[in-house]
Coordinates of C-alpha atoms in Angstrom, one line a residue:
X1 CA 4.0 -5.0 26.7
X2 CA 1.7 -7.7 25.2
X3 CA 2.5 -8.0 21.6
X4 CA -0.2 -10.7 20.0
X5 CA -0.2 -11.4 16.3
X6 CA -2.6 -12.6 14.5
X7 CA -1.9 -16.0 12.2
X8 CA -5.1 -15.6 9.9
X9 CA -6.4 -18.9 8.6
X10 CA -4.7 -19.0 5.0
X11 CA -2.3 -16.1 5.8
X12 CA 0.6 -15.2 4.0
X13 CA 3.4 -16.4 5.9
X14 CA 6.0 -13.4 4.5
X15 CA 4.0 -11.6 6.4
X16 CA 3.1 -13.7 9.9
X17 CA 6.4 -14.4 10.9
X18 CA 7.6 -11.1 10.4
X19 CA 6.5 -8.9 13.5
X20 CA 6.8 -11.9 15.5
X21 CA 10.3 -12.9 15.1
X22 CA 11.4 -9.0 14.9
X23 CA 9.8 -7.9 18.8
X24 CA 11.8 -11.1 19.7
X25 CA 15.1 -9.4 18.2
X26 CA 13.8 -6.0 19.8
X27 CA 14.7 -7.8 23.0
X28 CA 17.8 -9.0 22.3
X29 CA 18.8 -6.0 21.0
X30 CA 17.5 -4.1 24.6
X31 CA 19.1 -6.4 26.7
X32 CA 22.4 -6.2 24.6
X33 CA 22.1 -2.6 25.1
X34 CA 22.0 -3.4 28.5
X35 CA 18.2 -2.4 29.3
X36 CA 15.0 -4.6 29.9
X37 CA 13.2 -6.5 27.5
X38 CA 9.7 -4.7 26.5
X39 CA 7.8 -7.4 24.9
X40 CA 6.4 -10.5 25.7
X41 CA 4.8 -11.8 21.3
X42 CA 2.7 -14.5 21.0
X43 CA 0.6 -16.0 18.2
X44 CA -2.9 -15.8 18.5
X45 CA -5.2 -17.9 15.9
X46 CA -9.0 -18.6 15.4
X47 CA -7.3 -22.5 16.0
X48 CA -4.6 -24.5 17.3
X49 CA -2.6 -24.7 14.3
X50 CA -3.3 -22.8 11.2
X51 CA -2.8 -23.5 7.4
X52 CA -0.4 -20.8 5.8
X53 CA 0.2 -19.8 2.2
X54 CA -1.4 -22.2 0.5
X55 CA -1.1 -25.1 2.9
X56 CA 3.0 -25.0 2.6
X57 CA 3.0 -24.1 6.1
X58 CA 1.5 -25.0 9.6
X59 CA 1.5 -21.7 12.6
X60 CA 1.4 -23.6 15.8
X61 CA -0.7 -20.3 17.7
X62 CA -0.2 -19.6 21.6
X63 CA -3.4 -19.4 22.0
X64 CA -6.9 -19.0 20.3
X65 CA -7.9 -15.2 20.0
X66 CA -11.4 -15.7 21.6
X67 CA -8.9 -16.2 24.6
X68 CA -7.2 -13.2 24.3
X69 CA -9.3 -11.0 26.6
X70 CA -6.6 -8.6 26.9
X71 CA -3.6 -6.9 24.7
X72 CA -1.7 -4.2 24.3
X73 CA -1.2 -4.5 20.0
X74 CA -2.6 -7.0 18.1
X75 CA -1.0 -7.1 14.1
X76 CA -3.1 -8.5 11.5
X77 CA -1.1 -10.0 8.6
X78 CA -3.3 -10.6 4.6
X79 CA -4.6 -13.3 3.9
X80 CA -3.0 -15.6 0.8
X81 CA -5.0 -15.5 -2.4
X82 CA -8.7 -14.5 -3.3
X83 CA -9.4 -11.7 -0.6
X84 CA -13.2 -12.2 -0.2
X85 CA -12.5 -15.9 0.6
X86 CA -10.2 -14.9 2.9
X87 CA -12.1 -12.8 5.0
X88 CA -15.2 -15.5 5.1
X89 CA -12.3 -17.8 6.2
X90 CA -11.7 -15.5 9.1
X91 CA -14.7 -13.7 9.4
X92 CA -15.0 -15.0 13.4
X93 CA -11.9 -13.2 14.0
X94 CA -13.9 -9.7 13.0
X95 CA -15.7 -9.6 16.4
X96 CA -12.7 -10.3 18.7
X97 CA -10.8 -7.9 17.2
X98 CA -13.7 -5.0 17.7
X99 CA -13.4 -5.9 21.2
X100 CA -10.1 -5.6 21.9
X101 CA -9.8 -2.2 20.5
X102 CA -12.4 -1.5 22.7
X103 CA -10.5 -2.7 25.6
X104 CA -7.5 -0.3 24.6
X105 CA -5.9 -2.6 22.4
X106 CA -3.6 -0.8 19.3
X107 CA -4.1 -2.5 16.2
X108 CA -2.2 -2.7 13.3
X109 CA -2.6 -3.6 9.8
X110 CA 0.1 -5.2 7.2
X111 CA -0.3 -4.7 3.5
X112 CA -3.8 -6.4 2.6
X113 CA -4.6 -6.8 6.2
X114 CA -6.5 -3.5 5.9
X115 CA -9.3 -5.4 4.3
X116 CA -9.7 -7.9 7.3
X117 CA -9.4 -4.6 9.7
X118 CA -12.3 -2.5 7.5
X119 CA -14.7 -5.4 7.9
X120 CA -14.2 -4.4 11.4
X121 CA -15.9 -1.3 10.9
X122 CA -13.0 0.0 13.3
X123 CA -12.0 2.5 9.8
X124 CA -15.4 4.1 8.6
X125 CA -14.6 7.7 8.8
X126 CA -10.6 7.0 9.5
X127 CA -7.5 6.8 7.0
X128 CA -5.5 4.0 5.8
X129 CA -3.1 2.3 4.0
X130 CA -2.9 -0.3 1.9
X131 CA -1.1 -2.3 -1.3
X132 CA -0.9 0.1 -4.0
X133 CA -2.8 -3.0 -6.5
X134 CA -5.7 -2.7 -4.5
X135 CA -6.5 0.7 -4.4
X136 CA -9.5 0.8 -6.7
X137 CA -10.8 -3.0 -4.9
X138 CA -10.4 -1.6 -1.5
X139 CA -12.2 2.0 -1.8
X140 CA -15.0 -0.1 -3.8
X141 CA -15.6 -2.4 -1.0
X142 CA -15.4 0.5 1.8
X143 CA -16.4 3.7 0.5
X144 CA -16.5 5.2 3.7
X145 CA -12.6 5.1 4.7
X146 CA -10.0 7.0 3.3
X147 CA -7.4 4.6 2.0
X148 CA -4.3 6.8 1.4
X149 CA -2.4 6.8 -2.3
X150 CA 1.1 5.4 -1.4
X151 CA 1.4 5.9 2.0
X152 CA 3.6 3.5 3.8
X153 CA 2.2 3.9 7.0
X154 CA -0.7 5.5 8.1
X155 CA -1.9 6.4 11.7
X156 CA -5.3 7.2 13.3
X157 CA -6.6 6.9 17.3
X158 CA -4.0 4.0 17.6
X159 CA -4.8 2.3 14.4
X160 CA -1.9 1.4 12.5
X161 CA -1.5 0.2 8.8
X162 CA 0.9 -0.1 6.1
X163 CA 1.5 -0.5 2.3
X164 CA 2.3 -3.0 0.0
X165 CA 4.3 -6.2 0.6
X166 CA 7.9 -4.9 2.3
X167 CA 6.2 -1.8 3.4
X168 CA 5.1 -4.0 6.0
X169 CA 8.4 -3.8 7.6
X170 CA 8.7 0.1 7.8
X171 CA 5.4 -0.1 10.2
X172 CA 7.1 -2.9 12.6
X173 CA 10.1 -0.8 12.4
X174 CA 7.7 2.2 13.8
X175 CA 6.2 0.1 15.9
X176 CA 9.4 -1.2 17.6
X177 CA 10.5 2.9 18.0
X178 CA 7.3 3.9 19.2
X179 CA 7.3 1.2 22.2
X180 CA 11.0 1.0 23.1
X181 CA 13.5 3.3 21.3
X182 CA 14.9 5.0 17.8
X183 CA 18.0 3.1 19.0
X184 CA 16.5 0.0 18.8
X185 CA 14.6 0.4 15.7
X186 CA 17.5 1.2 13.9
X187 CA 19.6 -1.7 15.1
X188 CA 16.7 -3.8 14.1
X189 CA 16.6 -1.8 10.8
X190 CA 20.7 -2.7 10.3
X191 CA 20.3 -6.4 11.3
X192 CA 18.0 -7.2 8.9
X193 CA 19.7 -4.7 6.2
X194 CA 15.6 -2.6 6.2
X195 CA 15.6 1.0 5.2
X196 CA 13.9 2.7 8.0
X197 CA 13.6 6.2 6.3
X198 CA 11.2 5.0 3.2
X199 CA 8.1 6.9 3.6
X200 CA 6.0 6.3 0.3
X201 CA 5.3 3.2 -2.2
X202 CA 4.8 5.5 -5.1
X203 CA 8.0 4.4 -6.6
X204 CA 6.9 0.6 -6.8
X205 CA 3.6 1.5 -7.9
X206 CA 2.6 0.3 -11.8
X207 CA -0.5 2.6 -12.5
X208 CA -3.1 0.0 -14.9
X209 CA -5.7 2.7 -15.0
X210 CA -8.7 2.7 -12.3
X211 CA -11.2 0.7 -14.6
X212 CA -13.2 -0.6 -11.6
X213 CA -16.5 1.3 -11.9
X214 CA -19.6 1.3 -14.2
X215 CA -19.2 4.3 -15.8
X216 CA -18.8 3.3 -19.4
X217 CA -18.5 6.2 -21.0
X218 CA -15.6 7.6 -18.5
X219 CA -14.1 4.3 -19.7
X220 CA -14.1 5.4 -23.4
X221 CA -12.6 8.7 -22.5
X222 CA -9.9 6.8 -20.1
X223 CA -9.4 4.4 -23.2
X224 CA -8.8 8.1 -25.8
X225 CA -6.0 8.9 -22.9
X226 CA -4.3 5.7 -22.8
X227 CA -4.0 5.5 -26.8
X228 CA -3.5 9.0 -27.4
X229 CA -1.2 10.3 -24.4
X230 CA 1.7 11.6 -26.4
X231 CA -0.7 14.4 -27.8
X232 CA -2.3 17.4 -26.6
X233 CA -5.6 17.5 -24.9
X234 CA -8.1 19.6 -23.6
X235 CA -10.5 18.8 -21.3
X236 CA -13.1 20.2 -23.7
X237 CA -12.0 17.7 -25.9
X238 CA -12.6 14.9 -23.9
X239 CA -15.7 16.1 -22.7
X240 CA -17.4 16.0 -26.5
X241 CA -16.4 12.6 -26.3
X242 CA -19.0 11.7 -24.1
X243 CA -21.0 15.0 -25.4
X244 CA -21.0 16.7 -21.8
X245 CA -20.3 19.8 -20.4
X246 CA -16.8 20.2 -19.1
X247 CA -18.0 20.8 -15.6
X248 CA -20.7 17.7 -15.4
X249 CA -17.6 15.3 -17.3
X250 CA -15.2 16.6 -14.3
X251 CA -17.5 15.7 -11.7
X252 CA -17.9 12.4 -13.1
X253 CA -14.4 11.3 -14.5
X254 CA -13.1 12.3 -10.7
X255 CA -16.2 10.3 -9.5
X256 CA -15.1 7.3 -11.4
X257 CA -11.6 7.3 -11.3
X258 CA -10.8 8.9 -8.3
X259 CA -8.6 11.5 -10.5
X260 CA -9.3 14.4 -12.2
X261 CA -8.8 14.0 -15.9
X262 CA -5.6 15.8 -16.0
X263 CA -4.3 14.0 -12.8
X264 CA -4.9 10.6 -15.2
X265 CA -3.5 11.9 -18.2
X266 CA -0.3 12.7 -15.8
X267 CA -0.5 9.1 -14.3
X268 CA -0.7 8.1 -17.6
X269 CA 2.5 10.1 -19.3
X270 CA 4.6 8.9 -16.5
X271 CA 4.0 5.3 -16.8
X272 CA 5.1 5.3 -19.7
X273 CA 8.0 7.2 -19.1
X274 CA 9.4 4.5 -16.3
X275 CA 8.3 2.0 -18.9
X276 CA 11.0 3.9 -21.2
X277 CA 13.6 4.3 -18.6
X278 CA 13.5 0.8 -17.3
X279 CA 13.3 -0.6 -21.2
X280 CA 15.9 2.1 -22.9
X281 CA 18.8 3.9 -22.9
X282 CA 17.5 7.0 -23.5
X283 CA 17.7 10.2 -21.7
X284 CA 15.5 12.5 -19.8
X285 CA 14.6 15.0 -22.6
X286 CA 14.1 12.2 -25.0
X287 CA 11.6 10.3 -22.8
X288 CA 10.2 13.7 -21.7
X289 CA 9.0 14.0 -25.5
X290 CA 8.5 10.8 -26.2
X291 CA 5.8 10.7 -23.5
X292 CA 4.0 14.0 -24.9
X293 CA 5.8 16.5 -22.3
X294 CA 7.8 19.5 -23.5
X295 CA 8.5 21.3 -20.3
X296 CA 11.2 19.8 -18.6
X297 CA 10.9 21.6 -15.0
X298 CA 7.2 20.0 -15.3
X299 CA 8.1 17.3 -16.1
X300 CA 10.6 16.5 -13.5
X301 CA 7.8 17.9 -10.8
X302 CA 5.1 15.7 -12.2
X303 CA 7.7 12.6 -12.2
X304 CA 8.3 13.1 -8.4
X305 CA 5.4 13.9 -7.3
X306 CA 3.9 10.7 -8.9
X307 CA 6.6 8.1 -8.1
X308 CA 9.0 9.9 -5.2
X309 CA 11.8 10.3 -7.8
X310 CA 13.3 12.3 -9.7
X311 CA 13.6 10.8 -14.0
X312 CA 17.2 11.0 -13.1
X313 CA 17.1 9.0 -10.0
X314 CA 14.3 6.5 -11.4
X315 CA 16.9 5.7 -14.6
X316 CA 19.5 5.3 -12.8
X317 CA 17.6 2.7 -10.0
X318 CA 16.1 0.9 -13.2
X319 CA 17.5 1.0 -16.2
X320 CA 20.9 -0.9 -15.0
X321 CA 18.7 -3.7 -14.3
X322 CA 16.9 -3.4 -17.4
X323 CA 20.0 -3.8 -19.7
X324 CA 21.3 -6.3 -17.4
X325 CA 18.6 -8.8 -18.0

């Protein structure tokens, strides 16, 4: 099996190297197992040798990908720094990659290597992942895919992609099962001390309020919730704010945001609550309060279902840290 990665001009080198030095352990790992090696990983580049991070590295490529004609997965690491420039730096890579997939190529996506993959078109109807930050930029930019909300990996008619930053090892982790073996994935997993079982990013996820629309009066209302979290509201109430009807200020806060308005004010109460368990000593009930809840079963429901945690859990993988420093 052809493994080809792609070193994007400007790539983020954490996340070149990688898939290609962990199919090369997924060998040595067969063979010490005492089958065949699978893969045969190269580098593929839109040059010979290609600029990484922000110059502090050089990818010598195997070959250029208008040469590959041919291959069975092709990975697509981000691109370091401003996105936009970084996919008009590699924008000549966007056709090859079309035709591969249509040659039967699988391709796969790492962290905000989604975005070089939707100017592809190869997404428009399909789910994704992505970094959890970029959320708001990347359904902007590409309305019509479905980027899921902290999903490590996602899958679609042999289209792989994966979250945020070390969520890009869970896919290569997949990846390495789905071709060879479990047994292999998890050896790799051990080797390189990866948890294989973490299926959601919600835990790292810092929630800064999805601001990135032109809705200004959605913005006052998000403003209300963010200052005023700890006390009760209605949707009524934040419908006179912008003097609409609650169904009309529904339709448009879930427009804008992407949330309804009591999905935000929940996004809202519970960062502040990891804010207080990662800053405090406190406990549960007091942060459950101090955050505006007073049910505590709800509370713990909305807390996992938001972050993949439960409060107890979150404290306990935070707040030693936190008192640490």
């Amino acid at each position: 099996m052809l493994v080809t990665v792609f070193a994007p001009e400007k790539g983020v080198i954490e996340a070149v190297t990688p898939p290609y030095r962990s199919f090369k352990v997924a060998n040595d790992m067969l063979m010490a197992l005492g089958k065949d090696p699978l893969f045969e990983v190269e580098y593929a580049g839109l040059s010979g040798y290609v600029s990484a991070n922000d110059g502090e590295y050089t990818i010598k490529t195997d070959r250029l990908l208008q040469d590959v004609g041919k291959t069975d997965l092709l990975i697509i690491p981000p691109v370091y720094g401003d996105i936009v420039d970084g996919i008009r730096i590699n924008s000549e890579a966007i056709p090859h990659i079309r035709q591969l997939y249509a040659n039967g190529c699988s391709v796969a996506s790492l962290c905000l290597g989604a975005f070089l993959l939707a100017e592809t078109g190869l997404l428009e109807g399909k789910k994704c992942s992505t970094h959890w930050a970029y959320l708001d930029e990347f359904r902007s930019r590409y309305p019509g895919i479905e980027v899921v909300d902290g999903a490590i990996i996602t899958e679609v008619e042999n289209i792989y992609s994966s979250g945020g930053a070390s969520s890009l090892w869970n896919l290569i982790l997949y990846l390495i099962e789905k071709f060879s073996d479990r047994e292999t994935a998890v050896l790799i997993s051990k080797n390189f001390a990866l948890d294989i079982g973490r299926s959601s990013q919600a835990v790292f996820t810092v929630f800064k309020g999805q601001k990135r629309h032109a809705d200004e009066e959605i913005i006052k209302v998000q403003d209300y919730i963010e200052k005023n979290y700890t006390e009760k509201m209605t949707i009524y109430e934040l419908a006179n704010i912008v003097n609409s009807g609650r169904r009309t200020f529904e339709r448009r806060f879930r427009q804008a945001t992407n949330n309804t308005p009591l999905e935000y004010i929940q996004r809202v109460r519970i960062e502040a609550a990891k804010r207080f368990f990662e800053a405090s000593r406190k406990n549960v009930s007091e942060v459950m309060f101090d955050v505006g809840y007073t049910d505590t079963r709800a509370f713990r429901i909305t807390f996992k279902k938001v972050t993949g945690l439960t409060p107890v859990e979150y404290r306990n993988k935070y707040a030693r840290f936190a008192a640490e420093v």
